[in-house]
Tab-separated table of C-alpha atoms and ligand atoms in Angstrom:
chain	number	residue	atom	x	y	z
A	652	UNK	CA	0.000	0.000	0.000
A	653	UNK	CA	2.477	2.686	1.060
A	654	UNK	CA	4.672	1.256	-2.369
A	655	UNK	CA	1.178	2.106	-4.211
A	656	UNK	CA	0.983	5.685	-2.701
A	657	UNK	CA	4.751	6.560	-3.575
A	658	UNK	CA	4.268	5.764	-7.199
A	659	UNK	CA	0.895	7.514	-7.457
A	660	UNK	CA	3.176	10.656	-5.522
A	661	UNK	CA	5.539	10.042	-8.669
A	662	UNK	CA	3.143	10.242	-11.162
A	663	UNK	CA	1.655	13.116	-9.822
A	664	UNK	CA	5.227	15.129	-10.161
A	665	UNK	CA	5.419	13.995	-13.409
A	666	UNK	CA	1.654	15.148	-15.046
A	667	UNK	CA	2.726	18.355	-13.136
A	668	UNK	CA	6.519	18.601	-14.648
A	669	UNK	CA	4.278	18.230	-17.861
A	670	UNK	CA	2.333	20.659	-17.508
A	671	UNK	CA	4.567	22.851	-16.203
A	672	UNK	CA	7.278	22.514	-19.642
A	673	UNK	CA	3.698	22.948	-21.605
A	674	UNK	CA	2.707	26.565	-20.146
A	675	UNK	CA	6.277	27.672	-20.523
A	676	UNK	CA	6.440	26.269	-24.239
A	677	UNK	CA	3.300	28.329	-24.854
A	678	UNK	CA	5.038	31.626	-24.356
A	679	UNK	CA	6.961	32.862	-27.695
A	680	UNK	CA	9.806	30.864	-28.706
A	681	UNK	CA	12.369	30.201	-26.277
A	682	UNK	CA	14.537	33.041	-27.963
A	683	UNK	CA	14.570	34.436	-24.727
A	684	UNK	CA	16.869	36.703	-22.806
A	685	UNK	CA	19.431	34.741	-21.685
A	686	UNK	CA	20.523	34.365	-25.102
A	687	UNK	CA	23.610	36.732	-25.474
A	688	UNK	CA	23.317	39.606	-28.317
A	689	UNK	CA	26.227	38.286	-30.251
A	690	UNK	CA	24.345	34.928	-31.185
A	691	UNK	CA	21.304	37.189	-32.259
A	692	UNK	CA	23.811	38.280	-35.256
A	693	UNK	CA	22.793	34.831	-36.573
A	694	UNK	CA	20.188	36.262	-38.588
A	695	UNK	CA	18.842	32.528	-39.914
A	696	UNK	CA	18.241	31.433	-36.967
A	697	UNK	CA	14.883	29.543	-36.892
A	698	UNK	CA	15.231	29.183	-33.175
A	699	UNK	CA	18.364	29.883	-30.713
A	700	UNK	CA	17.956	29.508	-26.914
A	701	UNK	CA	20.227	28.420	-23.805
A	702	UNK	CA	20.151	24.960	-21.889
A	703	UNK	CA	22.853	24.619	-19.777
A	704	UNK	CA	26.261	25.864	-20.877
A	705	UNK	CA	24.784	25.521	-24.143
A	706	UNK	CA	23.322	27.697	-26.643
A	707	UNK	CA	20.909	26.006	-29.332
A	708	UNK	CA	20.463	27.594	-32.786
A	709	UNK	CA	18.282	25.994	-35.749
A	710	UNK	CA	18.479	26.540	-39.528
A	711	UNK	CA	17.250	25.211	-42.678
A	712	UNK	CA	20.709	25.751	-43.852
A	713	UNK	CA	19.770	27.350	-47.034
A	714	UNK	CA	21.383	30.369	-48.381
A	715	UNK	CA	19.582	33.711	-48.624
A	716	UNK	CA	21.294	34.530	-51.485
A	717	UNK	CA	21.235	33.657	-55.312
A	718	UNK	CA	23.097	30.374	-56.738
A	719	UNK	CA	22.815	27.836	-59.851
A	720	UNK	CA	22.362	25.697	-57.132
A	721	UNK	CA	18.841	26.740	-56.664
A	722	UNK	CA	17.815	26.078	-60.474
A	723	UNK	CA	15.490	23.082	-60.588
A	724	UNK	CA	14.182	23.424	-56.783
A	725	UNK	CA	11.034	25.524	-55.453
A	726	UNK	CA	13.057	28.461	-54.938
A	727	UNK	CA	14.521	28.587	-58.454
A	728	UNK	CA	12.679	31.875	-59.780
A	729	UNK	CA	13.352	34.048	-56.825
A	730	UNK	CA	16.537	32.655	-56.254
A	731	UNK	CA	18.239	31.221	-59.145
A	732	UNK	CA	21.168	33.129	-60.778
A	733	UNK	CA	23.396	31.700	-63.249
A	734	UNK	CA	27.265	31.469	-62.708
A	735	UNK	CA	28.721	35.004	-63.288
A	736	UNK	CA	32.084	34.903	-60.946
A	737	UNK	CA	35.872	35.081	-62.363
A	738	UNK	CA	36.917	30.899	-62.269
A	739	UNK	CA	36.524	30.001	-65.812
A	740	UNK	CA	36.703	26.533	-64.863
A	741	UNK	CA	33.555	26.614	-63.158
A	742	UNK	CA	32.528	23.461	-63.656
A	743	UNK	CA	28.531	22.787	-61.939
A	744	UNK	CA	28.007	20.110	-59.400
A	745	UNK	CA	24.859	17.552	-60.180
A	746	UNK	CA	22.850	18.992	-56.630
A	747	UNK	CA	20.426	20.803	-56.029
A	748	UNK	CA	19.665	22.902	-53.047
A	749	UNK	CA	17.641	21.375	-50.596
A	750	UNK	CA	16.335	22.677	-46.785
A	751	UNK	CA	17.880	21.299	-44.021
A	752	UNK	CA	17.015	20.951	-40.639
A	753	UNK	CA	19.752	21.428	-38.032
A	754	UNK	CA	20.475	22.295	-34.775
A	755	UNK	CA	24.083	23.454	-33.535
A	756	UNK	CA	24.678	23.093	-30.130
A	757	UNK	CA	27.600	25.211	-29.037
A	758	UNK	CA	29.462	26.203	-25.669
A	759	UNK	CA	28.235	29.335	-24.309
A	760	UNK	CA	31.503	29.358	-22.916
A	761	UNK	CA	33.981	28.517	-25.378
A	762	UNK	CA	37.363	27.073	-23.273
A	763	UNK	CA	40.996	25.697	-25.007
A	764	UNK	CA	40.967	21.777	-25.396
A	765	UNK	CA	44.582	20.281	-25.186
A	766	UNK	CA	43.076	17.425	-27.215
A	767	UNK	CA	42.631	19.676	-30.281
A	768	UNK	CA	39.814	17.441	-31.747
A	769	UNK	CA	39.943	17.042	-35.432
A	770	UNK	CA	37.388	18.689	-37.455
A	771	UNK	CA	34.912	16.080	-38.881
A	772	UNK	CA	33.649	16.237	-42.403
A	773	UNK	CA	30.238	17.665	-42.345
A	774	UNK	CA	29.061	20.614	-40.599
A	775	UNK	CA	31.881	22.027	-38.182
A	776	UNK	CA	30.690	25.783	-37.879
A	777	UNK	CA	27.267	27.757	-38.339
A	778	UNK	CA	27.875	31.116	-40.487
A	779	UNK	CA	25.252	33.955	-39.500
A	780	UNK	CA	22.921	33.382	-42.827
A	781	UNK	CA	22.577	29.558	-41.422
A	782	UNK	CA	24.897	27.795	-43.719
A	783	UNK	CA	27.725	25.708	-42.390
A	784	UNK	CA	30.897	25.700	-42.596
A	785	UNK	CA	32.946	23.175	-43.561
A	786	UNK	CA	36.697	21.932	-43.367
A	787	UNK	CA	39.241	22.583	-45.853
A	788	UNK	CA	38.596	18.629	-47.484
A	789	UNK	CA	37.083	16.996	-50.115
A	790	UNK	CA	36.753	13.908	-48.479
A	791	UNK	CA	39.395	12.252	-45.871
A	792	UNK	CA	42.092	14.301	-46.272
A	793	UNK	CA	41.652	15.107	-49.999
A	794	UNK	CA	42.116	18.746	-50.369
A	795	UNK	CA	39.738	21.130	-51.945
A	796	UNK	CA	41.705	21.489	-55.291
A	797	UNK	CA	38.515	19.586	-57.757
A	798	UNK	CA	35.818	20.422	-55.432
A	799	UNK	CA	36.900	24.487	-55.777
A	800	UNK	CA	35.709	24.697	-59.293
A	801	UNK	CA	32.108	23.471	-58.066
A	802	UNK	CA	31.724	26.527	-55.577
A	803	UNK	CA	29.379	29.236	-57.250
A	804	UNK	CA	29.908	32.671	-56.853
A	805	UNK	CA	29.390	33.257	-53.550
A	806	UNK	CA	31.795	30.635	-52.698
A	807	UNK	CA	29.627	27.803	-51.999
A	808	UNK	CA	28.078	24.388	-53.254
A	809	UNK	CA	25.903	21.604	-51.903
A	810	UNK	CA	26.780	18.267	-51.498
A	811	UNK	CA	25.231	15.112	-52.307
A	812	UNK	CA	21.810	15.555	-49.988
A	813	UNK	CA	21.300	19.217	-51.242
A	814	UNK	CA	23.200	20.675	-48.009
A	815	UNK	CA	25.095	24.121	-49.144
A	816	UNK	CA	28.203	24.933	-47.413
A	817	UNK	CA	31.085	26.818	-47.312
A	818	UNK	CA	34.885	25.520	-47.376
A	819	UNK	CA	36.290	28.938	-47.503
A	820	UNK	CA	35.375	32.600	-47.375
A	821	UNK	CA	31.260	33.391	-47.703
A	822	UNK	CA	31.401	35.893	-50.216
A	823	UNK	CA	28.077	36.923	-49.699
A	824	UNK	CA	28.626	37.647	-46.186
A	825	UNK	CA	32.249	39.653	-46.570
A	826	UNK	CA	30.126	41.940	-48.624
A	827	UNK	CA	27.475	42.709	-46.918
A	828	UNK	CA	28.727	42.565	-43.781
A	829	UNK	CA	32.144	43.509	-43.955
A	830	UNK	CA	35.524	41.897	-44.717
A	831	UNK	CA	36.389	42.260	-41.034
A	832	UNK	CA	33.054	41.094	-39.442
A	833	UNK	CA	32.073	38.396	-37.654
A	834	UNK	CA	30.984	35.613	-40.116
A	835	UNK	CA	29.720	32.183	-37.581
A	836	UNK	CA	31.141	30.275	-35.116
A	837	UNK	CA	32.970	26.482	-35.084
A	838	UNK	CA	31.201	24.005	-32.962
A	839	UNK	CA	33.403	24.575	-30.289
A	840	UNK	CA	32.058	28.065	-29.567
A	841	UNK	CA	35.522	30.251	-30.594
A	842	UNK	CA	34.092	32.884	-33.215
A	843	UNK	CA	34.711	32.946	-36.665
A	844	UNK	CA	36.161	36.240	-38.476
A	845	UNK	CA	36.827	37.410	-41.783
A	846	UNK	CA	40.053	37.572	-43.839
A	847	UNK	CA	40.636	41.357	-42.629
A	848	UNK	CA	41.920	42.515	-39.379
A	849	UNK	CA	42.561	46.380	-38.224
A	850	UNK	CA	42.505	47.601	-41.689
A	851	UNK	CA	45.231	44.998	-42.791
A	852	UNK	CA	44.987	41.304	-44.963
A	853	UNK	CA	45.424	38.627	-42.248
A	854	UNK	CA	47.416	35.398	-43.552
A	855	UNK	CA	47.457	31.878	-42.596
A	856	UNK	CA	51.044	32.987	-41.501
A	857	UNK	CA	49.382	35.567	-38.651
A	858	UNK	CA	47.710	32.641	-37.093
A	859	UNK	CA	48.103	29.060	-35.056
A	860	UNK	CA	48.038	25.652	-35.875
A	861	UNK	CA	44.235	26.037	-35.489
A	862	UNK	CA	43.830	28.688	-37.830
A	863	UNK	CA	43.378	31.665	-35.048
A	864	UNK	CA	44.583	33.669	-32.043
A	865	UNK	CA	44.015	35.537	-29.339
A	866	UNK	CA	42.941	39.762	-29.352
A	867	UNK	CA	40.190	42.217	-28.585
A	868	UNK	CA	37.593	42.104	-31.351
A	869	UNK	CA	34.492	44.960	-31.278
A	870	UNK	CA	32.370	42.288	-30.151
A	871	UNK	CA	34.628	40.909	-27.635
A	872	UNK	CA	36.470	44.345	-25.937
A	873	UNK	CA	37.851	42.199	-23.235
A	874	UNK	CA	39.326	39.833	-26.180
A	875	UNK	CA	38.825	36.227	-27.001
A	876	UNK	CA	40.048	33.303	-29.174
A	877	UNK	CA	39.129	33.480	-32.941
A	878	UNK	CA	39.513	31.956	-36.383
A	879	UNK	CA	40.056	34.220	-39.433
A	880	UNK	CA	38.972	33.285	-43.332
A	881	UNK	CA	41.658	33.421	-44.956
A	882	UNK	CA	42.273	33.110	-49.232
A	883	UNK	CA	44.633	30.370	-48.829
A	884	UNK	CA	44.242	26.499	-47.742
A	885	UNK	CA	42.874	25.907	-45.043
A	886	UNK	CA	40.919	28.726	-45.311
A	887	UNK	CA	38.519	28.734	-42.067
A	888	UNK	CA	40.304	26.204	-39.789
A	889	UNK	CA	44.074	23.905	-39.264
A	890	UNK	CA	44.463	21.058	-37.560
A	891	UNK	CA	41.249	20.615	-35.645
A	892	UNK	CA	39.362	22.413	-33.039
A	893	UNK	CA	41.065	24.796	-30.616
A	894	UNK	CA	38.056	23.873	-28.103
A	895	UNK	CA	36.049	21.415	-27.111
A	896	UNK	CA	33.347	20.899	-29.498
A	897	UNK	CA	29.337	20.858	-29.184
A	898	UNK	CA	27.414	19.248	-31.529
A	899	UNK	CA	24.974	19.277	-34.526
A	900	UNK	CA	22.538	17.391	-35.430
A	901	UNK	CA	20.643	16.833	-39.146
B	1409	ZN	ZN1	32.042	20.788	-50.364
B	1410	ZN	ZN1	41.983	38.394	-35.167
């Protein structure tokens, strides 16, 4: 009997824990405020909140700009432009576009791993339009050197399942946002700059073994870890992850 009354006890606490997650999911989406502003610059975002040491952001992973990627899809007449950038061995890729639906989970508070992870192939980085990025391979360490002349003229192509990505500098972003702006972050959390820094071309040769360093940014005054784009192999990242990496799922 007393068994019988401590599982009916349970039960209770768990219709109320129910009902409890219900009325808060009814509010607007959990974009709430304990999401810092800098994650907000991730315009795509579908949905971005905090669990944990964690913050959550969602994309359909499409780009918002044009590509000859989008031709045959449901987007093709608002978005479909024909190649017109300067590789005249532009050579299209048999995919199509497709939506997407991920969520990156990344450290709210990004912190050095000794272990240096390797980047997998895939999504290892969300840019602020919602596409990822991805690492400076073809497949296992085949470099980019075929796969370049597939990227459209903002600098990105999808892949076999219609996910667009970006092995190297998001044109599209640079432009509108600034060739010294913040452009994502990895899946570790560190932030993800462009190929400018203080008025002056940043090299592979100005960073680490992980593609970064350390300095005050404007969105980080106190100063912070941070990749930089860069024109030259390996473009976004080196030899793996400076931190320890969250996660995304597809
Ligand atoms: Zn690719
Ligand atoms: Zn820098």
């Amino acid at each position: 009997m007393f068994k019988k009354l401590i599982s009916l006890s349970v039960n209770a606490l768990i219709v109320l824990a129910f009902i409890s997650c219900g009325s808060s999911d009814d509010a607007s989406p959990s974009t709430s405020a304990d999401v810092p502003a800098i994650y907000k610059k991730i315009y795509a975002a579908t949905d971005l909140y905090v669990e944990g040491d964690y913050v959550y952001i969602k994309t359909n992973g499409r780009p918002d700009h044009k590509s000859p990627y989008y031709k045959g899809t449901q987007w093709e007449s608002a978005l479909y432009e024909a190649y017109n950038g300067s590789n005249t061995s532009f050579t299209i890729n048999p995919n199509k576009i497709a939506n997407q639906t991920f969520t990156f989970k990344i450290p709210l508070n990004p912190k050095v791993s000794t272990a240096h992870s390797a980047t997998p192939l895939g999504p290892i980085g969300i840019s602020l339009n919602g596409v990822p990025f991805y690492n400076q391979y073809a497949g296992p360490n085949q470099p980019l050197t075929n796969e370049i002349n597939s990227f459209d003229q903002y600098f990105g192509h999808p892949q076999q399942s219609g996910q667009y990505h970006y092995h190297a500098e998001p044109y599209y972003l640079t432009a509108t946002k600034g060739n010294d702006a913040l452009l994502g972050f990895l899946l570790d959390g560190f932030p993800v700059y462009g190929p400018t820094e203080n008025g002056k071309a940043v090299s592979n040769a100005d960073l680490d073994a992980y593609h970064g360093h350390t300095s005050t940014t404007s969105d980080y005054p106190s100063g912070i870890y941070h990749y930089h784009i860069t024109g030259a192999d390996p473009y976004i990242n080196g030899s793996g992850f400076y931190g320890t990496a969250g996660t995304v799922s597809q």
